[in-house]
PDB file of C-alpha atoms in Angstrom:
ATOM      1  CA  MET A   1     109.448   0.254 174.474  1.00 48.00           C
ATOM      2  CA  GLU A   2     105.401  -0.248 175.491  1.00 74.00           C
ATOM      3  CA  VAL A   3     106.207   1.732 178.794  1.00 73.00           C
ATOM      4  CA  ASN A   4     107.741   4.259 177.028  1.00 75.00           C
ATOM      5  CA  LYS A   5     104.717   4.919 174.226  1.00 83.00           C
ATOM      6  CA  ILE A   6     101.947   4.638 177.064  1.00 91.00           C
ATOM      7  CA  LEU A   7     103.820   7.267 179.618  1.00 94.00           C
ATOM      8  CA  SER A   8     103.993  10.004 176.675  1.00 95.00           C
ATOM      9  CA  ARG A   9     100.462   9.266 175.893  1.00 95.00           C
ATOM     10  CA  LYS A  10      99.401   9.973 179.737  1.00 96.00           C
ATOM     11  CA  ILE A  11     101.741  13.018 179.903  1.00 97.00           C
ATOM     12  CA  ILE A  12     100.371  14.301 176.438  1.00 97.00           C
ATOM     13  CA  SER A  13      96.934  13.773 178.143  1.00 97.00           C
ATOM     14  CA  ALA A  14      97.826  15.679 181.239  1.00 97.00           C
ATOM     15  CA  SER A  15      98.770  18.646 179.379  1.00 98.00           C
ATOM     16  CA  ILE A  16      95.625  18.687 177.265  1.00 97.00           C
ATOM     17  CA  SER A  17      93.396  17.525 180.088  1.00 97.00           C
ATOM     18  CA  GLY A  18      94.778  19.674 182.577  1.00 97.00           C
ATOM     19  CA  SER A  19      94.829  22.867 180.592  1.00 97.00           C
ATOM     20  CA  LEU A  20      91.236  21.956 179.636  1.00 97.00           C
ATOM     21  CA  PHE A  21      90.114  21.451 183.743  1.00 97.00           C
ATOM     22  CA  ALA A  22      91.594  24.904 184.478  1.00 97.00           C
ATOM     23  CA  ILE A  23      90.116  27.134 181.980  1.00 97.00           C
ATOM     24  CA  LEU A  24      86.435  25.248 182.630  1.00 97.00           C
ATOM     25  CA  LEU A  25      87.036  25.518 186.568  1.00 96.00           C
ATOM     26  CA  GLY A  26      87.522  29.170 185.492  1.00 95.00           C
ATOM     27  CA  LEU A  27      84.501  29.444 183.777  1.00 96.00           C
ATOM     28  CA  ILE A  28      82.392  27.524 186.324  1.00 94.00           C
ATOM     29  CA  VAL A  29      84.013  28.833 189.257  1.00 92.00           C
ATOM     30  CA  PRO A  30      85.363  32.015 188.469  1.00 93.00           C
ATOM     31  CA  ASN A  31      85.771  33.485 191.983  1.00 89.00           C
ATOM     32  CA  PRO A  32      86.830  31.041 194.521  1.00 82.00           C
ATOM     33  CA  PHE A  33      86.836  33.691 197.333  1.00 79.00           C
ATOM     34  CA  GLY A  34      82.983  34.237 197.163  1.00 78.00           C
ATOM     35  CA  ASP A  35      83.191  38.142 196.314  1.00 79.00           C
ATOM     36  CA  ALA A  36      79.957  38.983 194.275  1.00 84.00           C
ATOM     37  CA  ILE A  37      80.166  39.114 190.716  1.00 87.00           C
ATOM     38  CA  THR A  38      77.731  42.154 189.514  1.00 89.00           C
ATOM     39  CA  SER A  39      78.730  42.567 185.604  1.00 91.00           C
ATOM     40  CA  ILE A  40      79.855  40.584 182.512  1.00 93.00           C
ATOM     41  CA  SER A  41      83.129  42.711 182.378  1.00 89.00           C
ATOM     42  CA  ASP A  42      83.660  41.276 186.479  1.00 90.00           C
ATOM     43  CA  TYR A  43      82.468  37.840 185.376  1.00 93.00           C
ATOM     44  CA  LEU A  44      85.177  37.983 182.677  1.00 92.00           C
ATOM     45  CA  PHE A  45      87.873  39.360 184.420  1.00 91.00           C
ATOM     46  CA  ALA A  46      87.259  36.476 187.420  1.00 93.00           C
ATOM     47  CA  VAL A  47      87.779  33.770 185.067  1.00 95.00           C
ATOM     48  CA  VAL A  48      90.976  35.095 183.671  1.00 94.00           C
ATOM     49  CA  LEU A  49      92.131  35.698 187.027  1.00 93.00           C
ATOM     50  CA  ALA A  50      91.064  32.150 188.460  1.00 94.00           C
ATOM     51  CA  THR A  51      92.108  30.259 185.480  1.00 96.00           C
ATOM     52  CA  PRO A  52      95.916  30.553 186.170  1.00 96.00           C
ATOM     53  CA  LEU A  53      95.596  30.094 189.521  1.00 95.00           C
ATOM     54  CA  TYR A  54      93.642  26.926 188.889  1.00 96.00           C
ATOM     55  CA  LEU A  55      96.188  26.161 186.445  1.00 97.00           C
ATOM     56  CA  MET A  56      99.184  26.245 188.887  1.00 95.00           C
ATOM     57  CA  TYR A  57      97.654  23.930 191.773  1.00 94.00           C
ATOM     58  CA  SER A  58      95.617  21.546 189.651  1.00 95.00           C
ATOM     59  CA  PHE A  59      98.159  20.669 186.698  1.00 96.00           C
ATOM     60  CA  PRO A  60     101.247  19.156 188.973  1.00 96.00           C
ATOM     61  CA  ALA A  61      98.456  16.742 190.755  1.00 94.00           C
ATOM     62  CA  ILE A  62      97.130  15.973 187.203  1.00 95.00           C
ATOM     63  CA  LEU A  63     100.189  15.110 185.705  1.00 96.00           C
ATOM     64  CA  ILE A  64     101.905  13.247 188.587  1.00 96.00           C
ATOM     65  CA  TYR A  65      98.666  11.561 190.368  1.00 95.00           C
ATOM     66  CA  GLY A  66      96.769  11.527 187.192  1.00 94.00           C
ATOM     67  CA  VAL A  67      99.619   9.947 185.179  1.00 95.00           C
ATOM     68  CA  LEU A  68     100.102   7.128 187.790  1.00 95.00           C
ATOM     69  CA  THR A  69      96.549   6.368 188.396  1.00 95.00           C
ATOM     70  CA  SER A  70      95.862   6.202 184.570  1.00 95.00           C
ATOM     71  CA  ILE A  71      98.252   3.688 183.930  1.00 94.00           C
ATOM     72  CA  ILE A  72      97.196   1.430 187.121  1.00 94.00           C
ATOM     73  CA  SER A  73      93.310   1.990 185.775  1.00 95.00           C
ATOM     74  CA  ASP A  74      94.368   0.956 182.514  1.00 93.00           C
ATOM     75  CA  LYS A  75      96.520  -2.225 183.513  1.00 93.00           C
ATOM     76  CA  VAL A  76      93.974  -3.426 185.931  1.00 94.00           C
ATOM     77  CA  SER A  77      91.217  -3.354 183.451  1.00 94.00           C
ATOM     78  CA  GLN A  78      93.265  -4.881 180.903  1.00 92.00           C
ATOM     79  CA  MET A  79      93.994  -7.570 183.256  1.00 93.00           C
ATOM     80  CA  ILE A  80      90.519  -7.973 184.571  1.00 93.00           C
ATOM     81  CA  SER A  81      89.001  -7.956 180.857  1.00 92.00           C
ATOM     82  CA  THR A  82      91.753 -10.745 179.628  1.00 90.00           C
ATOM     83  CA  LYS A  83      91.119 -12.814 182.809  1.00 91.00           C
ATOM     84  CA  THR A  84      86.985 -12.810 182.240  1.00 89.00           C
ATOM     85  CA  GLY A  85      87.626 -12.841 178.208  1.00 87.00           C
ATOM     86  CA  ASN A  86      85.501  -9.987 177.947  1.00 84.00           C
ATOM     87  CA  GLU A  87      87.931  -7.280 176.326  1.00 81.00           C
ATOM     88  CA  LYS A  88      84.982  -5.170 175.682  1.00 83.00           C
ATOM     89  CA  SER A  89      84.890  -4.461 179.257  1.00 89.00           C
ATOM     90  CA  GLU A  90      88.384  -3.136 179.388  1.00 91.00           C
ATOM     91  CA  ILE A  91      87.140   0.561 178.838  1.00 92.00           C
ATOM     92  CA  ILE A  92      84.274   0.424 181.237  1.00 92.00           C
ATOM     93  CA  ILE A  93      86.468  -1.131 184.062  1.00 93.00           C
ATOM     94  CA  SER A  94      89.306   1.720 183.038  1.00 94.00           C
ATOM     95  CA  GLY A  95      86.517   4.481 183.293  1.00 93.00           C
ATOM     96  CA  ILE A  96      85.355   3.235 186.474  1.00 92.00           C
ATOM     97  CA  LEU A  97      88.770   3.315 188.256  1.00 93.00           C
ATOM     98  CA  HIS A  98      89.734   6.516 186.650  1.00 93.00           C
ATOM     99  CA  GLY A  99      86.485   7.602 188.385  1.00 93.00           C
ATOM    100  CA  VAL A 100      87.331   5.752 191.678  1.00 93.00           C
ATOM    101  CA  PHE A 101      90.585   7.441 191.773  1.00 93.00           C
ATOM    102  CA  GLY A 102      89.073  10.721 190.948  1.00 91.00           C
ATOM    103  CA  LEU A 103      87.252  11.113 194.214  1.00 91.00           C
ATOM    104  CA  ILE A 104      90.421  12.160 195.870  1.00 86.00           C
ATOM    105  CA  LEU A 105      89.060  15.559 196.336  1.00 82.00           C
ATOM    106  CA  LEU A 106      85.394  14.622 195.229  1.00 85.00           C
ATOM    107  CA  LEU A 107      83.711  17.012 192.384  1.00 88.00           C
ATOM    108  CA  TYR A 108      86.880  18.809 191.357  1.00 89.00           C
ATOM    109  CA  SER A 109      88.989  15.900 191.087  1.00 91.00           C
ATOM    110  CA  LEU A 110      86.448  13.548 189.650  1.00 94.00           C
ATOM    111  CA  GLY A 111      85.790  16.468 186.867  1.00 93.00           C
ATOM    112  CA  ALA A 112      89.443  16.046 186.165  1.00 95.00           C
ATOM    113  CA  SER A 113      89.665  12.603 186.175  1.00 95.00           C
ATOM    114  CA  MET A 114      87.219  12.149 183.797  1.00 96.00           C
ATOM    115  CA  LEU A 115      88.523  14.776 181.323  1.00 96.00           C
ATOM    116  CA  PHE A 116      91.788  12.947 181.479  1.00 96.00           C
ATOM    117  CA  PHE A 117      90.121   9.616 180.771  1.00 96.00           C
ATOM    118  CA  ILE A 118      88.263  11.168 177.651  1.00 96.00           C
ATOM    119  CA  THR A 119      91.377  12.924 176.400  1.00 96.00           C
ATOM    120  CA  ASP A 120      93.786   9.753 176.886  1.00 96.00           C
ATOM    121  CA  ARG A 121      91.103   7.797 174.908  1.00 95.00           C
ATOM    122  CA  LEU A 122      90.617  10.012 172.344  1.00 95.00           C
ATOM    123  CA  LEU A 123      94.567  10.071 171.944  1.00 95.00           C
ATOM    124  CA  GLN A 124      94.684   6.191 171.837  1.00 92.00           C
ATOM    125  CA  LYS A 125      92.030   5.800 169.579  1.00 91.00           C
ATOM    126  CA  LYS A 126      94.077   7.830 166.949  1.00 88.00           C
ATOM    127  CA  ASN A 127      96.976   5.141 167.671  1.00 76.00           C
ATOM    128  CA  ASN A 128      99.751   7.426 167.455  1.00 81.00           C
ATOM    129  CA  ASN A 129     103.361   6.240 168.484  1.00 86.00           C
ATOM    130  CA  TYR A 130     103.796   9.249 170.875  1.00 90.00           C
ATOM    131  CA  LYS A 131     107.433   9.582 171.536  1.00 91.00           C
ATOM    132  CA  TRP A 132     108.914  11.219 174.319  1.00 91.00           C
ATOM    133  CA  PHE A 133     109.530  14.413 172.529  1.00 93.00           C
ATOM    134  CA  GLN A 134     106.188  14.955 172.092  1.00 94.00           C
ATOM    135  CA  ALA A 135     105.184  14.467 175.350  1.00 94.00           C
ATOM    136  CA  ILE A 136     107.988  17.229 176.608  1.00 96.00           C
ATOM    137  CA  LYS A 137     106.573  19.423 173.724  1.00 97.00           C
ATOM    138  CA  SER A 138     103.112  18.966 175.344  1.00 96.00           C
ATOM    139  CA  LEU A 139     104.172  20.550 178.388  1.00 97.00           C
ATOM    140  CA  ALA A 140     103.867  23.788 176.358  1.00 97.00           C
ATOM    141  CA  ILE A 141     100.333  23.520 176.429  1.00 97.00           C
ATOM    142  CA  PRO A 142      99.713  24.632 180.087  1.00 98.00           C
ATOM    143  CA  LEU A 143     102.542  27.080 179.932  1.00 97.00           C
ATOM    144  CA  ALA A 144     100.823  28.725 177.045  1.00 97.00           C
ATOM    145  CA  VAL A 145      97.558  28.853 179.093  1.00 97.00           C
ATOM    146  CA  TRP A 146      99.166  30.383 181.982  1.00 97.00           C
ATOM    147  CA  LEU A 147     101.468  32.821 179.853  1.00 97.00           C
ATOM    148  CA  ILE A 148      98.374  34.017 177.989  1.00 97.00           C
ATOM    149  CA  PHE A 149      95.657  34.190 180.967  1.00 96.00           C
ATOM    150  CA  MET A 150      98.610  36.273 182.735  1.00 95.00           C
ATOM    151  CA  GLY A 151      99.101  38.372 180.001  1.00 96.00           C
ATOM    152  CA  ILE A 152      95.544  39.430 180.222  1.00 94.00           C
ATOM    153  CA  VAL A 153      95.911  40.158 183.653  1.00 91.00           C
ATOM    154  CA  TYR A 154      98.861  42.310 183.198  1.00 93.00           C
ATOM    155  CA  LEU A 155      97.137  44.404 180.235  1.00 92.00           C
ATOM    156  CA  GLU A 156      94.202  44.723 181.991  1.00 87.00           C
ATOM    157  CA  HIS A 157      96.342  45.852 185.060  1.00 85.00           C
ATOM    158  CA  ILE A 158      97.943  48.504 182.558  1.00 89.00           C
ATOM    159  CA  VAL A 159      94.940  49.790 180.926  1.00 88.00           C
ATOM    160  CA  ASN A 160      92.852  50.231 184.374  1.00 81.00           C
ATOM    161  CA  GLY A 161      96.092  52.003 185.757  1.00 72.00           C
ATOM    162  CA  GLY A 162      96.198  49.320 188.300  1.00 58.00           C
TER     163      GLY A 162
END
């Protein structure tokens, strides 16, 4: 029962943080290919174009690798804090382990892992009993983000006669 509750929360965390990560990365690195951005409209279109691309590549990794390593980080930190008798150290150790696992692709994955960690802690703080159905429904978040951004790309293509 405990595993189902944790896994459901981690999947929801992945859905939220993976979507946020793609949007933030699109805003920070709107043009991964290095073309010049000369206007606000170029920047905005580059963000809209890059975000679904980032989402397609990052979300599966965040969902699979992120959920797995987050569970490991939490379990190891719980064991260490229990053995040392210092339960307050659990969140710090878990955060450090999330960071270590997040270093796989340096800054990009470190940012994603910290976003995942914060999202998961916020969900954990709400102390809801997350169910499988909620976890499955949460997968609609990245899908909706992808559809919205691709819809904007499509509309821009139609308006500008592409």
